[in-house]
mmCIF file of C-alpha atoms in Angstrom:
data_model
loop_
_atom_site.group_PDB
_atom_site.id
_atom_site.type_symbol
_atom_site.label_atom_id
_atom_site.label_comp_id
_atom_site.label_asym_id
_atom_site.label_seq_id
_atom_site.Cartn_x
_atom_site.Cartn_y
_atom_site.Cartn_z
ATOM 1 C CA MET A 224 99.137 37.938 266.334
ATOM 2 C CA ALA A 225 100.981 34.845 267.524
ATOM 3 C CA GLY A 226 101.433 36.449 270.938
ATOM 4 C CA ALA A 227 97.710 37.237 271.127
ATOM 5 C CA ILE A 228 96.807 33.648 270.236
ATOM 6 C CA THR A 229 98.753 32.363 273.246
ATOM 7 C CA LEU A 230 96.434 34.259 275.609
ATOM 8 C CA GLY A 231 93.535 32.335 277.071
ATOM 9 C CA PRO A 232 92.499 29.842 279.738
ATOM 10 C CA ALA A 233 94.111 26.940 277.875
ATOM 11 C CA GLU A 234 97.895 27.169 277.664
ATOM 12 C CA VAL A 235 99.239 27.369 274.101
ATOM 13 C CA SER A 236 102.871 28.180 273.312
ATOM 14 C CA LEU A 237 104.431 29.892 270.318
ATOM 15 C CA VAL A 238 106.007 26.550 269.413
ATOM 16 C CA ASN A 239 102.549 24.955 269.350
ATOM 17 C CA ILE A 240 101.301 27.703 267.048
ATOM 18 C CA ARG A 241 104.285 27.267 264.725
ATOM 19 C CA ASP A 242 103.848 23.498 264.548
ATOM 20 C CA VAL A 243 100.101 23.713 263.879
ATOM 21 C CA LEU A 244 100.588 26.264 261.113
ATOM 22 C CA LEU A 245 103.372 24.331 259.413
ATOM 23 C CA ASN A 246 101.404 21.085 259.662
ATOM 24 C CA HIS A 247 98.333 22.601 258.021
ATOM 25 C CA LEU A 248 100.478 24.192 255.324
ATOM 26 C CA GLY A 249 101.885 20.736 254.557
ATOM 27 C CA LEU A 250 105.466 21.749 255.330
ATOM 28 C CA THR A 251 105.960 19.492 258.354
ATOM 29 C CA ASP A 252 104.299 16.617 260.170
ATOM 30 C CA VAL A 253 105.075 17.398 263.802
ATOM 31 C CA PRO A 254 102.836 15.629 266.339
ATOM 32 C CA VAL A 255 100.663 18.126 268.251
ATOM 33 C CA ARG A 256 98.088 17.297 270.898
ATOM 34 C CA ALA A 257 94.615 17.271 269.369
ATOM 35 C CA VAL A 258 93.256 19.665 271.994
ATOM 36 C CA LYS A 259 95.906 22.304 271.326
ATOM 37 C CA GLU A 260 95.572 21.897 267.576
ATOM 38 C CA ALA A 261 91.827 22.448 267.818
ATOM 39 C CA ILE A 262 92.291 25.501 270.056
ATOM 40 C CA VAL A 263 94.786 27.098 267.669
ATOM 41 C CA TRP A 264 93.337 26.127 264.286
ATOM 42 C CA GLU A 265 89.607 26.048 264.962
ATOM 43 C CA GLU A 266 89.214 28.816 267.534
ATOM 44 C CA ARG A 267 91.962 31.343 268.181
ATOM 45 C CA LEU A 268 93.608 31.697 264.766
ATOM 46 C CA PRO A 269 90.342 32.351 262.851
ATOM 47 C CA ARG A 270 89.313 34.780 265.568
ATOM 48 C CA ALA A 271 92.625 36.668 265.415
ATOM 49 C CA LEU A 272 92.553 36.842 261.618
ATOM 50 C CA THR A 273 88.949 38.074 261.640
ATOM 51 C CA ALA A 274 89.857 40.685 264.244
ATOM 52 C CA ALA A 275 92.753 41.829 262.071
ATOM 53 C CA ALA A 276 90.492 42.083 259.027
ATOM 54 C CA CYS A 277 87.882 44.057 260.998
ATOM 55 C CA GLY A 278 90.451 46.503 262.342
ATOM 56 C CA ALA A 279 92.074 46.930 258.946
ATOM 57 C CA GLY A 280 88.777 47.345 257.102
ATOM 58 C CA LEU A 281 87.144 49.758 259.545
ATOM 59 C CA GLY A 282 90.299 51.860 259.772
ATOM 60 C CA LEU A 283 90.544 51.957 255.982
ATOM 61 C CA CYS A 284 86.904 53.029 255.649
ATOM 62 C CA GLY A 285 87.419 55.770 258.222
ATOM 63 C CA ALA A 286 90.405 57.193 256.351
ATOM 64 C CA VAL A 287 88.522 57.142 253.043
ATOM 65 C CA LEU A 288 85.384 58.772 254.468
ATOM 66 C CA GLN A 289 87.316 61.503 256.260
ATOM 67 C CA ALA A 290 88.826 62.510 252.916
ATOM 68 C CA LEU A 291 85.656 62.060 250.835
ATOM 69 C CA LEU A 292 83.423 64.024 253.202
ATOM 70 C CA HIS A 293 86.127 66.498 254.191
ATOM 71 C CA ASN A 294 85.250 65.848 257.828
ATOM 72 C CA PRO A 295 87.764 64.653 260.464
ATOM 73 C CA LEU A 296 84.913 63.124 262.505
ATOM 74 C CA ALA A 297 83.640 60.874 259.695
ATOM 75 C CA ASP A 298 83.726 57.141 260.355
ATOM 76 C CA PRO A 299 82.147 54.015 258.788
ATOM 77 C CA PHE A 300 79.021 54.249 260.933
ATOM 78 C CA LEU A 301 78.276 57.834 259.900
ATOM 79 C CA LEU A 302 76.315 56.546 256.890
ATOM 80 C CA GLY A 303 73.819 54.632 259.021
ATOM 81 C CA ILE A 304 75.369 51.285 258.106
ATOM 82 C CA SER A 305 75.786 50.074 261.676
ATOM 83 C CA SER A 306 72.233 51.030 262.643
ATOM 84 C CA GLY A 307 70.853 49.343 259.536
ATOM 85 C CA ALA A 308 72.823 46.193 260.297
ATOM 86 C CA SER A 309 71.456 46.232 263.839
ATOM 87 C CA THR A 310 67.910 46.489 262.526
ATOM 88 C CA GLY A 311 68.501 43.623 260.101
ATOM 89 C CA ALA A 312 69.905 41.442 262.864
ATOM 90 C CA VAL A 313 66.953 42.214 265.121
ATOM 91 C CA VAL A 314 64.458 41.399 262.350
ATOM 92 C CA ILE A 315 66.072 37.964 262.019
ATOM 93 C CA GLY A 316 66.857 37.287 265.679
ATOM 94 C CA VAL A 317 63.721 38.647 267.312
ATOM 95 C CA LEU A 318 60.999 38.572 264.685
ATOM 96 C CA GLY A 319 62.332 35.489 262.895
ATOM 97 C CA LEU A 320 61.588 36.917 259.444
ATOM 98 C CA GLY A 321 63.710 35.112 256.856
ATOM 99 C CA GLY A 322 65.873 33.505 259.513
ATOM 100 C CA SER A 323 65.973 30.139 257.755
ATOM 101 C CA VAL A 324 67.345 31.776 254.611
ATOM 102 C CA LEU A 325 69.660 34.523 255.834
ATOM 103 C CA GLY A 326 70.671 33.926 259.434
ATOM 104 C CA LEU A 327 71.725 36.694 261.826
ATOM 105 C CA SER A 328 74.778 37.787 259.813
ATOM 106 C CA GLY A 329 72.865 37.717 256.524
ATOM 107 C CA GLY A 330 70.088 39.834 257.990
ATOM 108 C CA ALA A 331 72.632 42.329 259.292
ATOM 109 C CA PHE A 332 74.260 42.553 255.870
ATOM 110 C CA VAL A 333 70.963 43.172 254.095
ATOM 111 C CA GLY A 334 69.955 45.758 256.703
ATOM 112 C CA ALA A 335 73.266 47.586 256.307
ATOM 113 C CA LEU A 336 72.898 47.821 252.528
ATOM 114 C CA VAL A 337 69.268 48.977 252.818
ATOM 115 C CA ALA A 338 70.305 51.718 255.254
ATOM 116 C CA PHE A 339 73.148 52.830 252.991
ATOM 117 C CA GLY A 340 70.820 52.950 249.983
ATOM 118 C CA LEU A 341 68.321 55.039 251.931
ATOM 119 C CA VAL A 342 71.035 57.479 253.024
ATOM 120 C CA LEU A 343 72.263 57.919 249.442
ATOM 121 C CA LEU A 344 68.681 58.415 248.253
ATOM 122 C CA LEU A 345 68.035 61.083 250.880
ATOM 123 C CA ALA A 346 71.330 62.797 250.089
ATOM 124 C CA GLY A 347 70.573 62.759 246.368
ATOM 125 C CA LEU A 348 67.044 64.111 246.791
ATOM 126 C CA SER A 349 68.352 66.947 248.945
ATOM 127 C CA GLY A 350 70.900 68.024 246.345
ATOM 128 C CA GLY A 351 73.965 65.895 247.082
ATOM 129 C CA GLY A 352 77.227 67.243 248.455
ATOM 130 C CA THR A 353 79.223 66.223 251.497
ATOM 131 C CA ASP A 354 77.090 68.106 254.000
ATOM 132 C CA ARG A 355 73.930 66.441 252.661
ATOM 133 C CA VAL A 356 75.509 62.989 252.910
ATOM 134 C CA ILE A 357 76.455 63.634 256.539
ATOM 135 C CA LEU A 358 73.001 64.938 257.456
ATOM 136 C CA ALA A 359 71.316 62.040 255.676
ATOM 137 C CA GLY A 360 73.623 59.642 257.510
ATOM 138 C CA VAL A 361 72.686 61.135 260.863
ATOM 139 C CA ALA A 362 68.983 60.863 260.001
ATOM 140 C CA GLY A 363 69.374 57.283 258.809
ATOM 141 C CA THR A 364 71.323 56.324 261.919
ATOM 142 C CA GLN A 365 68.644 57.688 264.230
ATOM 143 C CA PHE A 366 65.812 56.143 262.214
ATOM 144 C CA PHE A 367 67.226 52.612 262.177
ATOM 145 C CA ALA A 368 68.334 52.868 265.805
ATOM 146 C CA ALA A 369 64.741 53.738 266.696
ATOM 147 C CA LEU A 370 63.446 50.772 264.668
ATOM 148 C CA THR A 371 65.876 48.453 266.459
ATOM 149 C CA SER A 372 64.877 49.716 269.892
ATOM 150 C CA PHE A 373 61.173 49.448 269.041
ATOM 151 C CA ALA A 374 61.495 45.862 267.799
ATOM 152 C CA ILE A 375 63.395 44.789 270.903
ATOM 153 C CA PHE A 376 60.989 46.576 273.251
ATOM 154 C CA ALA A 377 57.834 45.317 271.564
ATOM 155 C CA PHE A 378 58.660 41.765 270.523
ATOM 156 C CA ALA A 379 61.779 40.388 272.275
ATOM 157 C CA ASP A 380 61.818 38.309 275.436
ATOM 158 C CA ALA A 381 64.645 38.499 277.968
ATOM 159 C CA ASP A 382 66.840 35.826 276.353
ATOM 160 C CA GLU A 383 66.432 37.253 272.856
ATOM 161 C CA THR A 384 67.173 40.755 274.104
ATOM 162 C CA ARG A 385 70.331 39.579 275.866
ATOM 163 C CA GLY A 386 71.608 37.756 272.790
ATOM 164 C CA VAL A 387 70.927 40.579 270.364
ATOM 165 C CA MET A 388 72.384 43.235 272.655
ATOM 166 C CA PHE A 389 75.583 41.213 273.120
ATOM 167 C CA TRP A 390 75.922 40.961 269.342
ATOM 168 C CA LEU A 391 75.252 44.673 268.899
ATOM 169 C CA LEU A 392 78.110 45.480 271.293
ATOM 170 C CA GLY A 393 80.525 43.658 268.989
ATOM 171 C CA SER A 394 81.547 40.047 269.315
ATOM 172 C CA LEU A 395 83.987 37.716 267.576
ATOM 173 C CA GLU A 396 82.712 34.633 269.356
ATOM 174 C CA GLY A 397 82.300 31.623 267.120
ATOM 175 C CA VAL A 398 83.917 32.976 263.933
ATOM 176 C CA ARG A 399 85.101 30.291 261.519
ATOM 177 C CA TRP A 400 87.345 30.023 258.492
ATOM 178 C CA ASP A 401 84.574 30.979 256.064
ATOM 179 C CA ASP A 402 84.229 34.258 258.002
ATOM 180 C CA VAL A 403 87.982 34.789 257.697
ATOM 181 C CA LEU A 404 87.823 34.206 253.950
ATOM 182 C CA LEU A 405 84.896 36.570 253.429
ATOM 183 C CA CYS A 406 86.378 39.369 255.546
ATOM 184 C CA GLY A 407 89.825 38.940 254.037
ATOM 185 C CA VAL A 408 88.652 39.025 250.420
ATOM 186 C CA VAL A 409 86.379 42.043 250.932
ATOM 187 C CA VAL A 410 89.037 44.034 252.797
ATOM 188 C CA LEU A 411 91.807 43.164 250.322
ATOM 189 C CA VAL A 412 89.752 44.019 247.240
ATOM 190 C CA GLY A 413 88.282 47.168 248.777
ATOM 191 C CA GLY A 414 91.667 48.256 250.106
ATOM 192 C CA ALA A 415 93.333 47.739 246.724
ATOM 193 C CA TRP A 416 90.656 49.840 245.029
ATOM 194 C CA ALA A 417 90.930 52.608 247.626
ATOM 195 C CA LEU A 418 94.737 52.639 247.305
ATOM 196 C CA ARG A 419 94.356 52.945 243.544
ATOM 197 C CA GLN A 420 92.311 56.092 244.172
ATOM 198 C CA SER A 421 94.799 57.577 246.646
ATOM 199 C CA HIS A 422 95.526 60.562 244.387
ATOM 200 C CA ALA A 423 91.808 61.334 244.192
ATOM 201 C CA LEU A 424 91.511 61.088 247.984
ATOM 202 C CA ASP A 425 94.384 63.555 248.336
ATOM 203 C CA ALA A 426 92.405 65.982 246.182
ATOM 204 C CA PHE A 427 89.101 65.365 248.007
ATOM 205 C CA ALA A 428 90.799 66.210 251.296
ATOM 206 C CA PHE A 429 91.103 69.798 250.001
ATOM 207 C CA GLY A 430 87.499 69.996 248.794
ATOM 208 C CA ASP A 431 85.400 69.211 245.747
ATOM 209 C CA ASP A 432 86.561 72.274 243.815
ATOM 210 C CA VAL A 433 90.197 71.186 244.003
ATOM 211 C CA ALA A 434 89.302 67.643 242.950
ATOM 212 C CA ASP A 435 87.244 68.937 240.025
ATOM 213 C CA SER A 436 90.042 71.269 238.906
ATOM 214 C CA LEU A 437 92.383 68.282 238.728
ATOM 215 C CA GLY A 438 90.069 66.458 236.344
ATOM 216 C CA ILE A 439 88.599 64.009 238.846
ATOM 217 C CA PRO A 440 84.937 63.066 238.213
ATOM 218 C CA VAL A 441 83.753 64.142 241.645
ATOM 219 C CA ARG A 442 80.266 62.625 241.802
ATOM 220 C CA ARG A 443 81.170 59.275 240.264
ATOM 221 C CA THR A 444 84.354 58.834 242.296
ATOM 222 C CA ARG A 445 82.617 59.736 245.538
ATOM 223 C CA LEU A 446 79.723 57.363 244.824
ATOM 224 C CA VAL A 447 82.021 54.440 244.000
ATOM 225 C CA LEU A 448 84.201 54.969 247.064
ATOM 226 C CA LEU A 449 81.160 55.383 249.298
ATOM 227 C CA GLY A 450 79.867 52.097 247.892
ATOM 228 C CA VAL A 451 83.193 50.381 248.607
ATOM 229 C CA THR A 452 83.237 51.602 252.215
ATOM 230 C CA ALA A 453 79.600 50.577 252.647
ATOM 231 C CA LEU A 454 80.284 47.059 251.341
ATOM 232 C CA ILE A 455 83.323 46.628 253.599
ATOM 233 C CA THR A 456 81.532 47.971 256.662
ATOM 234 C CA ALA A 457 78.366 45.955 256.023
ATOM 235 C CA THR A 458 80.372 42.752 255.662
ATOM 236 C CA LEU A 459 82.383 43.324 258.825
ATOM 237 C CA VAL A 460 79.390 44.432 260.895
ATOM 238 C CA SER A 461 77.386 41.407 259.738
ATOM 239 C CA ILE A 462 80.082 39.125 261.143
ATOM 240 C CA ALA A 463 81.451 40.999 264.170
ATOM 241 C CA GLY A 464 78.617 43.314 265.165
ATOM 242 C CA SER A 465 78.966 47.008 265.880
ATOM 243 C CA ILE A 466 82.582 48.001 266.634
ATOM 244 C CA GLY A 467 82.999 51.713 267.181
ATOM 245 C CA PHE A 468 85.868 54.202 267.268
ATOM 246 C CA VAL A 469 88.230 52.125 265.084
ATOM 247 C CA GLY A 470 87.404 54.025 261.910
ATOM 248 C CA LEU A 471 87.292 57.338 263.751
ATOM 249 C CA VAL A 472 90.502 57.250 265.787
ATOM 250 C CA LEU A 473 93.021 55.131 263.883
ATOM 251 C CA PRO A 474 93.208 57.245 260.698
ATOM 252 C CA HIS A 475 94.229 60.189 262.901
ATOM 253 C CA ALA A 476 96.901 58.081 264.589
ATOM 254 C CA ALA A 477 98.225 56.943 261.199
ATOM 255 C CA ARG A 478 98.154 60.518 259.893
ATOM 256 C CA PHE A 479 100.249 61.582 262.868
ATOM 257 C CA LEU A 480 102.838 58.886 262.044
ATOM 258 C CA VAL A 481 103.098 59.013 258.232
ATOM 259 C CA GLY A 482 101.475 62.277 257.155
ATOM 260 C CA PRO A 483 98.336 63.049 255.122
ATOM 261 C CA ARG A 484 99.228 61.551 251.717
ATOM 262 C CA HIS A 485 96.884 58.621 251.175
ATOM 263 C CA ALA A 486 99.423 56.459 249.360
ATOM 264 C CA ARG A 487 101.125 56.123 252.770
ATOM 265 C CA LEU A 488 98.150 56.810 255.019
ATOM 266 C CA LEU A 489 95.932 53.947 253.816
ATOM 267 C CA PRO A 490 98.520 51.135 254.258
ATOM 268 C CA ALA A 491 99.544 52.557 257.642
ATOM 269 C CA THR A 492 95.915 52.722 258.805
ATOM 270 C CA VAL A 493 95.305 49.139 257.667
ATOM 271 C CA LEU A 494 98.337 47.882 259.587
ATOM 272 C CA ILE A 495 97.606 49.866 262.750
ATOM 273 C CA GLY A 496 93.951 48.813 262.636
ATOM 274 C CA ALA A 497 94.822 45.137 262.313
ATOM 275 C CA VAL A 498 97.279 45.201 265.210
ATOM 276 C CA PHE A 499 94.936 47.275 267.363
ATOM 277 C CA MET A 500 91.937 44.989 266.898
ATOM 278 C CA VAL A 501 93.906 41.779 267.445
ATOM 279 C CA TRP A 502 95.142 42.981 270.817
ATOM 280 C CA VAL A 503 91.895 44.613 271.932
ATOM 281 C CA ASP A 504 90.113 41.344 271.172
ATOM 282 C CA ALA A 505 92.763 39.291 272.954
ATOM 283 C CA VAL A 506 92.623 41.422 276.101
ATOM 284 C CA SER A 507 88.814 41.537 275.994
ATOM 285 C CA ARG A 508 88.769 37.759 275.731
ATOM 286 C CA VAL A 509 90.863 37.137 278.836
ATOM 287 C CA ALA A 510 90.184 40.157 281.059
ATOM 288 C CA PHE A 511 86.842 38.973 282.425
ATOM 289 C CA GLN A 512 87.056 35.204 282.162
ATOM 290 C CA PRO A 513 84.999 33.117 281.805
ATOM 291 C CA THR A 514 82.677 35.733 280.241
ATOM 292 C CA PRO A 515 84.437 37.678 277.451
ATOM 293 C CA LEU A 516 84.039 41.428 277.245
ATOM 294 C CA PRO A 517 82.335 42.456 273.970
ATOM 295 C CA VAL A 518 85.061 43.696 271.670
ATOM 296 C CA GLY A 519 83.057 46.826 270.817
ATOM 297 C CA VAL A 520 83.203 47.828 274.467
ATOM 298 C CA GLY A 521 86.965 47.283 274.460
ATOM 299 C CA THR A 522 87.509 49.482 271.394
ATOM 300 C CA ALA A 523 85.428 52.254 272.961
ATOM 301 C CA LEU A 524 87.337 52.083 276.263
ATOM 302 C CA VAL A 525 90.614 52.487 274.383
ATOM 303 C CA GLY A 526 89.347 54.699 271.574
ATOM 304 C CA VAL A 527 87.725 57.472 273.604
ATOM 305 C CA PRO A 528 90.876 58.398 275.627
ATOM 306 C CA ALA A 529 92.983 58.115 272.474
ATOM 307 C CA PHE A 530 90.635 60.433 270.607
ATOM 308 C CA VAL A 531 90.734 62.952 273.470
ATOM 309 C CA LEU A 532 94.546 62.964 273.257
ATOM 310 C CA ILE A 533 94.373 63.524 269.505
ATOM 311 C CA LEU A 534 91.980 66.450 269.975
ATOM 312 C CA LEU A 535 94.238 68.018 272.621
ATOM 313 C CA ARG A 536 97.268 67.630 270.378
ATOM 314 C CA ARG A 537 95.436 69.213 267.411
ATOM 315 C CA ARG A 538 94.503 72.144 269.657
ATOM 316 C CA ARG A 539 98.124 72.653 270.715
ATOM 317 C CA VAL A 540 99.284 72.489 267.102
ATOM 318 C CA ALA A 541 96.605 75.005 266.064
#
């Protein structure tokens, strides 16, 4: 993370980063130029920490969903959360409904939770089960994506369309310490709860019948864990926009390194996700200066080839 913070148009050294951190922790009082202190403390460090939280949280959600739904292609956006967040952001940014109360991130959060609730309702009405949740998620994703496209086409001007589309591609521009705190708390609490349920996730990976035979309350446990992943994803999407492939690819990479047991898999996925997102964001920030590449584009450019390699390896193993 310190190495990633040094990247950028303004030169910042590792010594500068150390001095700024120690000064703000009250451990030293080393003089640092005000410009460099502002760059490190107000801009790059919050951005790197938010990137780490996003990578950790999305990777964690992907690992949990792949076990819960018994589907190696499950990821946090399968439940329509990303599409719902996009619709909520468009309602605020383009239509201006409730913008003075919620703001763009607040609208995205509300939209994500509404989409998740709709998906669970559809899945419940159709009989429940993992296949119903997946089908309901696909339907919800397409529905809210269509609403987003319609709102942009019908009501947005060129500037509004450009701004919303940049946000939808994933962006960590302008994150602040309150964003770091929110992301960090949600990911830590959700991750601790998921780790506590690691034995149940091990059972879910073999199917509902195995989980039920081991005394796990299947419906309740699945609903709670789906709610945890929805809350994490909605929070992260509301702050950073839509960031794909992290929750899909990184659990497979972690599984390759540490095996399928979730007591090891979840911490490994969190760590790999944090490192991955910090460096994708850093490279995206400096690769096309002065205009940063949306971080969602960067994750897709890296994630698609990585996922192809994983698929080829699984075929060879099979």
